[in-house]
Coordinates of C-alpha atoms in Angstrom, one line a residue:
M1 CA 61.8 -94.6 42.8
A2 CA 63.0 -91.0 42.6
S3 CA 60.5 -88.2 42.9
F4 CA 57.2 -90.0 42.1
Q5 CA 55.0 -91.3 44.9
I6 CA 52.1 -93.7 44.3
R7 CA 48.7 -93.9 46.1
F8 CA 45.5 -95.6 45.1
L9 CA 42.4 -93.9 43.8
L10 CA 39.3 -95.7 44.9
R11 CA 36.0 -95.0 43.2
N12 CA 32.9 -97.0 44.0
G13 CA 29.6 -96.4 42.2
I14 CA 30.4 -93.0 40.8
A15 CA 30.0 -91.8 37.2
A16 CA 33.1 -90.9 35.2
L17 CA 32.9 -88.9 32.0
C18 CA 35.8 -89.5 29.6
A19 CA 37.4 -87.0 27.3
V20 CA 38.1 -89.6 24.6
S21 CA 36.6 -92.8 23.6
L22 CA 39.6 -95.0 23.1
C23 CA 39.7 -96.5 26.6
A24 CA 38.0 -99.0 28.8
P25 CA 35.9 -97.6 31.6
P26 CA 38.0 -96.4 34.5
A27 CA 38.8 -99.2 37.0
L28 CA 37.5 -99.1 40.5
A29 CA 41.0 -98.8 41.9
Q30 CA 43.8 -97.0 40.1
S31 CA 47.2 -95.7 41.2
V32 CA 47.7 -92.0 41.4
L33 CA 51.2 -90.7 40.5
R34 CA 52.3 -87.8 42.7
D35 CA 55.3 -85.7 41.7
A36 CA 56.0 -82.2 42.9
E37 CA 57.2 -80.9 39.5
T38 CA 54.4 -82.5 37.5
E39 CA 51.7 -81.1 39.9
A40 CA 53.3 -77.6 39.7
F41 CA 53.3 -77.9 35.9
F42 CA 49.6 -79.0 35.7
D43 CA 48.7 -76.1 38.0
E44 CA 50.6 -73.6 35.9
I45 CA 49.2 -74.6 32.5
S46 CA 45.6 -75.0 33.7
R47 CA 45.3 -71.9 35.9
P48 CA 44.4 -69.5 33.1
I49 CA 41.9 -72.0 31.6
V50 CA 40.3 -72.6 35.0
A51 CA 40.0 -68.9 35.6
A52 CA 38.4 -68.5 32.2
S53 CA 35.8 -71.2 33.0
G54 CA 34.7 -69.2 36.0
L55 CA 36.0 -71.8 38.5
D56 CA 38.5 -71.0 41.3
P57 CA 41.9 -72.3 40.4
A58 CA 42.5 -73.0 44.1
N59 CA 39.7 -75.5 44.1
V60 CA 40.5 -77.4 40.9
D61 CA 43.0 -80.3 40.9
I62 CA 44.7 -82.1 38.0
V63 CA 45.6 -85.6 39.0
L64 CA 47.8 -88.0 37.1
I65 CA 46.7 -91.7 36.9
N66 CA 49.2 -94.5 36.2
D67 CA 47.4 -96.0 33.2
K68 CA 48.8 -96.4 29.7
S69 CA 45.4 -95.8 27.9
V70 CA 44.8 -92.5 26.3
N71 CA 42.1 -91.0 28.5
A72 CA 41.1 -88.2 30.8
F73 CA 37.9 -87.9 32.9
V74 CA 36.0 -86.2 35.7
A75 CA 34.2 -88.1 38.4
G76 CA 32.5 -85.6 40.5
G77 CA 33.9 -82.6 42.3
Q78 CA 36.4 -80.3 40.7
T79 CA 39.2 -82.8 39.8
V80 CA 40.4 -83.7 36.3
Y81 CA 42.1 -87.1 36.1
I82 CA 44.6 -87.6 33.3
H83 CA 46.1 -90.9 32.4
S84 CA 49.8 -91.3 31.9
G85 CA 49.1 -92.7 28.4
L86 CA 47.6 -89.4 27.4
I87 CA 50.8 -87.5 28.5
N88 CA 52.9 -90.0 26.5
T89 CA 50.7 -89.6 23.4
A90 CA 50.6 -85.8 23.5
S91 CA 53.3 -83.9 21.7
T92 CA 52.9 -80.5 23.4
A93 CA 51.7 -78.8 26.5
N94 CA 49.1 -77.1 24.3
E95 CA 47.5 -80.4 23.4
V96 CA 47.2 -81.2 27.1
Q97 CA 45.6 -77.8 27.7
G98 CA 43.0 -78.7 25.1
V99 CA 42.1 -81.9 27.0
I100 CA 42.0 -80.0 30.3
A101 CA 39.7 -77.4 28.8
H102 CA 37.3 -80.1 27.6
E103 CA 37.2 -81.7 31.0
L104 CA 36.6 -78.3 32.7
G105 CA 33.5 -78.1 30.4
H106 CA 32.2 -81.2 32.0
I107 CA 32.8 -79.8 35.5
E108 CA 31.3 -76.4 34.8
G109 CA 28.3 -78.0 33.0
G110 CA 27.6 -80.3 36.0
H111 CA 27.6 -83.2 33.6
V112 CA 28.5 -85.9 36.2
I113 CA 25.6 -84.6 38.4
R114 CA 23.3 -84.7 35.3
Y115 CA 24.5 -88.2 34.4
G116 CA 21.4 -89.6 36.2
D117 CA 19.1 -87.6 34.0
G118 CA 20.3 -89.6 30.9
M119 CA 20.0 -92.9 32.8
K120 CA 16.5 -91.9 34.0
A121 CA 15.3 -91.1 30.5
A122 CA 16.7 -94.4 29.1
S123 CA 15.2 -96.4 32.0
G124 CA 11.8 -94.9 31.3
I125 CA 11.9 -96.2 27.7
S126 CA 13.2 -99.6 28.9
I127 CA 10.5 -100.0 31.5
A128 CA 7.7 -99.0 29.1
S129 CA 8.9 -101.5 26.5
L130 CA 8.9 -104.3 29.2
V131 CA 5.3 -103.5 30.2
L132 CA 4.1 -103.6 26.5
A133 CA 6.1 -106.8 25.9
A134 CA 4.5 -108.4 29.0
A135 CA 1.1 -107.5 27.8
A136 CA 1.7 -108.9 24.3
I137 CA 3.1 -112.1 25.7
A138 CA 0.1 -112.4 28.1
A139 CA -2.2 -112.0 25.1
G140 CA -0.5 -115.0 23.4
A141 CA 1.7 -113.0 21.1
A142 CA 5.1 -114.2 22.5
E143 CA 7.1 -113.4 19.4
A144 CA 5.7 -109.9 19.1
G145 CA 6.4 -109.4 22.8
M146 CA 10.0 -110.4 22.4
A147 CA 10.3 -108.0 19.5
I148 CA 8.8 -105.1 21.5
M149 CA 11.2 -105.9 24.3
Q150 CA 14.3 -105.9 22.1
A151 CA 13.2 -102.7 20.3
G152 CA 12.7 -101.0 23.6
Q153 CA 16.2 -102.0 24.8
R154 CA 17.8 -100.6 21.6
A155 CA 15.8 -97.4 22.0
A156 CA 16.8 -97.0 25.6
I157 CA 20.5 -97.5 24.8
G158 CA 20.2 -95.1 21.9
K159 CA 18.6 -92.5 24.1
F160 CA 21.4 -92.7 26.6
L161 CA 24.2 -92.6 24.0
A162 CA 22.6 -89.6 22.4
F163 CA 22.5 -87.9 25.8
S164 CA 26.2 -88.7 26.3
R165 CA 27.2 -87.4 22.8
V166 CA 25.4 -84.1 23.5
Q167 CA 27.3 -83.7 26.8
E168 CA 30.6 -84.3 24.9
S169 CA 29.8 -81.7 22.3
V170 CA 28.8 -79.2 24.9
A171 CA 32.1 -79.9 26.7
D172 CA 34.0 -79.4 23.4
A173 CA 32.3 -76.0 22.8
S174 CA 32.9 -74.9 26.4
G175 CA 36.6 -75.9 26.3
A176 CA 36.9 -73.8 23.1
R177 CA 35.4 -70.9 24.9
Y178 CA 37.7 -71.1 27.8
L179 CA 40.8 -71.3 25.6
S180 CA 39.7 -68.3 23.7
K181 CA 39.0 -66.3 26.8
A182 CA 42.4 -67.3 28.2
G183 CA 44.1 -66.2 24.9
I184 CA 45.4 -69.8 24.3
T185 CA 45.4 -71.2 20.8
G186 CA 43.2 -74.2 20.1
R187 CA 45.7 -75.7 17.7
G188 CA 46.7 -78.2 20.3
S189 CA 43.1 -79.3 20.9
V190 CA 42.6 -79.9 17.1
N191 CA 46.0 -81.7 16.8
F192 CA 45.2 -84.0 19.7
F193 CA 41.8 -85.0 18.2
K194 CA 43.6 -85.8 15.0
K195 CA 45.9 -88.1 16.9
L196 CA 42.8 -89.8 18.3
Q197 CA 41.3 -90.1 14.8
N198 CA 44.4 -91.8 13.5
H199 CA 44.3 -94.2 16.4
E200 CA 40.7 -94.9 15.6
F201 CA 41.7 -95.7 12.0
R202 CA 44.4 -98.1 13.2
L203 CA 41.9 -99.9 15.5
G204 CA 39.4 -100.2 12.7
I205 CA 36.7 -98.2 14.4
P206 CA 34.0 -97.4 11.9
Q207 CA 33.9 -93.7 10.9
E208 CA 30.6 -93.5 9.2
D209 CA 28.2 -93.0 12.1
S210 CA 28.4 -92.2 15.8
Y211 CA 25.0 -93.5 16.6
D212 CA 26.2 -96.3 18.8
R213 CA 29.0 -94.4 20.5
T214 CA 29.1 -92.4 23.7
H215 CA 31.3 -89.7 22.0
P216 CA 30.9 -88.1 18.6
L217 CA 33.5 -89.4 16.1
S218 CA 36.8 -87.6 16.3
G219 CA 36.4 -86.5 12.6
E220 CA 33.1 -84.8 13.5
R221 CA 34.6 -83.1 16.5
I222 CA 37.6 -81.9 14.4
T223 CA 35.4 -80.4 11.8
V224 CA 33.3 -78.4 14.3
L225 CA 36.3 -77.4 16.4
E226 CA 38.5 -76.3 13.5
D227 CA 35.7 -73.9 12.3
T228 CA 35.4 -72.6 15.9
Y229 CA 39.1 -72.2 16.6
K230 CA 40.1 -70.7 13.2
A231 CA 37.6 -67.9 13.6
D232 CA 39.0 -67.1 17.0
P233 CA 41.8 -64.4 17.4
A234 CA 43.6 -66.7 19.8
W235 CA 44.2 -69.2 17.0
E236 CA 47.3 -67.3 16.0
A237 CA 48.5 -66.8 19.5
P238 CA 52.1 -68.2 20.0
I239 CA 52.6 -71.1 22.3
N240 CA 54.3 -70.5 25.6
P241 CA 57.9 -71.7 25.3
K242 CA 58.3 -72.3 29.0
W243 CA 55.3 -74.5 29.1
E244 CA 56.5 -76.5 26.1
S245 CA 60.0 -76.9 27.6
D246 CA 58.6 -77.9 30.9
F247 CA 56.3 -80.4 29.2
Q248 CA 59.2 -82.2 27.6
R249 CA 60.8 -82.5 31.1
I250 CA 57.6 -83.9 32.6
K251 CA 57.1 -86.3 29.7
A252 CA 60.7 -87.6 29.9
K253 CA 60.7 -88.2 33.7
L254 CA 57.3 -89.9 33.5
Q255 CA 58.5 -92.3 30.8
G256 CA 61.7 -92.9 32.7
Y257 CA 59.6 -93.8 35.8
I258 CA 56.9 -96.1 34.3
A259 CA 58.5 -97.5 31.1
D260 CA 60.9 -100.4 30.7
P261 CA 64.4 -99.0 31.2
N262 CA 65.5 -100.4 27.8
A263 CA 62.7 -98.6 26.0
T264 CA 63.6 -95.3 27.8
L265 CA 67.3 -95.6 26.9
R266 CA 66.3 -96.3 23.3
D267 CA 64.1 -93.3 23.1
Y268 CA 66.6 -91.1 25.0
P269 CA 70.0 -92.3 24.0
E270 CA 73.2 -90.8 25.5
T271 CA 73.6 -88.6 22.4
N272 CA 70.5 -86.7 23.6
T273 CA 72.1 -84.2 25.9
S274 CA 68.9 -82.1 26.5
V275 CA 67.4 -81.7 30.0
A276 CA 64.7 -84.2 29.0
G277 CA 67.4 -86.7 27.9
H278 CA 69.3 -86.6 31.2
Y279 CA 66.0 -86.7 33.1
A280 CA 64.7 -89.8 31.4
R281 CA 68.1 -91.6 31.6
A282 CA 68.4 -90.8 35.3
Y283 CA 65.1 -92.5 36.0
A284 CA 65.8 -95.4 33.7
W285 CA 69.2 -96.1 35.2
H286 CA 67.8 -95.8 38.7
K287 CA 64.9 -98.2 37.9
A288 CA 67.4 -100.6 36.4
A289 CA 69.5 -100.5 39.6
Y290 CA 72.5 -98.7 38.2
P291 CA 72.7 -96.0 40.9
D292 CA 76.1 -94.6 39.8
K293 CA 74.8 -94.0 36.3
A294 CA 71.6 -92.5 37.6
L295 CA 73.5 -90.2 39.9
N296 CA 75.8 -89.1 37.1
E297 CA 72.8 -88.0 35.0
A298 CA 71.3 -86.1 38.0
N299 CA 74.7 -84.5 38.8
I300 CA 74.8 -83.2 35.2
L301 CA 71.4 -81.6 35.6
V302 CA 72.4 -80.0 39.0
S303 CA 75.6 -78.6 37.5
R304 CA 73.6 -77.0 34.7
N305 CA 71.2 -75.3 37.2
P306 CA 72.2 -75.6 40.9
D307 CA 69.0 -73.8 42.0
D308 CA 66.5 -76.0 40.2
P309 CA 64.7 -77.7 43.1
Y310 CA 63.5 -80.6 41.0
F311 CA 67.0 -81.4 39.9
L312 CA 68.1 -81.3 43.5
E313 CA 65.2 -83.4 44.6
L314 CA 66.1 -86.1 42.0
Q315 CA 69.8 -86.0 43.1
G316 CA 68.9 -86.3 46.7
Q317 CA 66.4 -89.1 46.3
I318 CA 68.8 -91.2 44.2
L319 CA 71.4 -90.8 47.0
L320 CA 68.7 -91.7 49.6
E321 CA 67.5 -94.8 47.8
S322 CA 71.0 -95.9 47.1
G323 CA 71.7 -96.2 50.8
R324 CA 73.4 -92.8 51.3
P325 CA 70.8 -90.8 53.3
K326 CA 73.4 -88.6 54.9
D327 CA 74.8 -87.5 51.5
A328 CA 71.2 -86.8 50.4
L329 CA 70.4 -84.3 53.1
A330 CA 72.1 -81.2 51.5
S331 CA 70.3 -81.6 48.2
L332 CA 66.9 -82.3 49.7
R333 CA 67.2 -79.5 52.3
R334 CA 68.0 -77.1 49.5
A335 CA 65.1 -78.3 47.4
V336 CA 62.7 -77.9 50.4
D337 CA 64.0 -74.4 50.9
L338 CA 63.7 -73.4 47.3
T339 CA 60.1 -74.6 47.1
S340 CA 59.0 -73.1 50.5
N341 CA 58.6 -76.6 52.0
Q342 CA 56.8 -78.3 49.1
P343 CA 55.0 -81.1 50.8
L344 CA 56.0 -84.0 48.6
I345 CA 59.7 -83.0 48.6
A346 CA 59.5 -82.3 52.4
A347 CA 58.2 -85.8 52.9
I348 CA 61.3 -87.2 51.1
F349 CA 63.6 -85.0 53.1
G350 CA 61.9 -86.1 56.3
H351 CA 62.5 -89.7 55.3
A352 CA 66.1 -89.0 54.6
L353 CA 66.6 -87.4 58.0
I354 CA 65.1 -90.5 59.7
A355 CA 67.1 -92.9 57.5
T356 CA 70.4 -91.4 58.8
E357 CA 69.5 -93.1 62.2
D358 CA 70.9 -90.0 63.9
K359 CA 68.6 -89.1 66.8
N360 CA 69.8 -85.5 66.4
N361 CA 67.9 -85.3 63.1
L362 CA 64.5 -86.3 64.6
T363 CA 63.6 -82.7 65.7
E364 CA 64.2 -81.4 62.2
A365 CA 62.4 -84.3 60.7
E366 CA 59.3 -83.8 62.9
R367 CA 59.2 -80.1 62.0
V368 CA 59.5 -80.7 58.3
L369 CA 56.9 -83.5 58.2
R370 CA 54.4 -81.7 60.4
S371 CA 54.6 -78.8 57.9
A372 CA 54.2 -81.3 55.0
V373 CA 51.0 -82.8 56.3
A374 CA 49.6 -79.4 57.3
K375 CA 50.0 -78.2 53.7
D376 CA 48.9 -81.5 52.1
N377 CA 46.9 -83.7 54.4
N378 CA 46.4 -86.3 51.6
N379 CA 49.9 -87.7 51.7
P380 CA 50.1 -91.1 53.3
F381 CA 53.8 -91.3 52.9
A382 CA 54.4 -88.2 54.9
W383 CA 52.0 -89.4 57.6
Y384 CA 53.9 -92.7 57.8
Q385 CA 57.2 -90.9 58.2
L386 CA 55.8 -88.6 60.9
G387 CA 54.5 -91.7 62.7
V388 CA 58.0 -93.1 62.7
V389 CA 59.3 -89.9 64.3
Y390 CA 56.6 -90.0 67.0
E391 CA 57.3 -93.6 67.7
A392 CA 61.1 -93.0 68.0
N393 CA 60.3 -90.2 70.4
G394 CA 58.1 -92.4 72.5
D395 CA 55.0 -90.4 71.6
T396 CA 52.7 -93.5 71.1
P397 CA 49.3 -91.6 70.9
R398 CA 50.5 -89.4 68.1
A399 CA 52.2 -92.3 66.3
A400 CA 48.9 -94.2 66.4
L401 CA 47.1 -91.1 65.1
A402 CA 49.6 -90.7 62.2
S403 CA 49.1 -94.4 61.4
A404 CA 45.3 -94.0 61.4
E405 CA 45.6 -91.1 58.9
R406 CA 47.9 -93.0 56.7
Y407 CA 45.6 -96.1 56.5
L408 CA 42.5 -94.1 55.9
M409 CA 44.2 -92.5 52.8
E410 CA 45.3 -95.9 51.6
G411 CA 41.8 -97.2 51.8
A412 CA 42.3 -99.5 54.7
P413 CA 39.8 -98.4 57.4
Q414 CA 40.1 -101.8 59.1
L415 CA 43.7 -100.9 59.9
A416 CA 42.9 -97.2 60.7
L417 CA 40.3 -98.0 63.3
P418 CA 42.4 -99.8 65.9
N419 CA 45.0 -97.0 65.6
A420 CA 42.4 -94.3 66.0
A421 CA 40.9 -96.1 69.0

């Protein structure tokens, strides 16, 4: 599928702190969506917030997860994971910035590292109640012992939930501080929490008490945040028109990629002649196996802006995946040049060069793909294509090494090991 690449995120036995409370716990294996334009967008809108948090923007990653639930989380390190469902639910880039700011609060506060503190405190209560219950049962008071045990378990759970709610409130306050320092309005943050509150109403989630929840009620958070944000000079700061325009592009192409084509064509009918409209339909038609219609939408975008690398990338990949790799080369080569060899786009270009089955293209393919993995080592697709080049050139050791790198990134060490050996 054009532009987006998928890899799997594996998480075993690590804590994850969610930004919202409308989702199931993150799965142990989820697919990561990688797209050059989307990653550049996340980097651009998050950079001033990350800097305001005191972290180094070069060390913070925003990763898109293919999951329709409305959620964002951190799971150790300096990576913020955002579900595709959150992007679909958000109306503005400013709303997404509010979520990112909150998650950065978890990172700066070391909340994942301190997760064990809350578990330890709760476990202490639980163990103490078990000891008292055992003593009561041993003394012949079985019913009293069971009551002590149940009360202790409730107290332990309550202790942990209270710990979690405090962390969420701290992350809210930290996020507000970062947005203020960056001169970015908190309107989006408040608006997104209002969306969550409306969703809670529709789900019938009680709004009276947050005692048995990991997060404060959205209504409670809105009240606190509105008071904080409205007193801040940045509240009246205008939104960045480029970020908002770019967000509509990102949102459209994401829907076109993951949603049913009929749903996308309904939401972005042909009467919608915006960039977002053409973007969404190009992906929908391509996904529905109408390459000519998809290419027509991409051609319109390129005609509007011949130097937009992401339009050229889309045009080239539709041609490539429609069985026309030779025709795709000019667009992809230009996209690579315009982005200074952006690794994800370079990997697609390398694939197109290989797909022409012209041995004269292998030298360029090797150069482009080696540059791609040097800039982004965590790209199994690029490693696979590089391995194909090495194999075609008879360089079996390097082909095996490339395969080992690829399988390690795909979470298949049993396949990586024989290649590494």
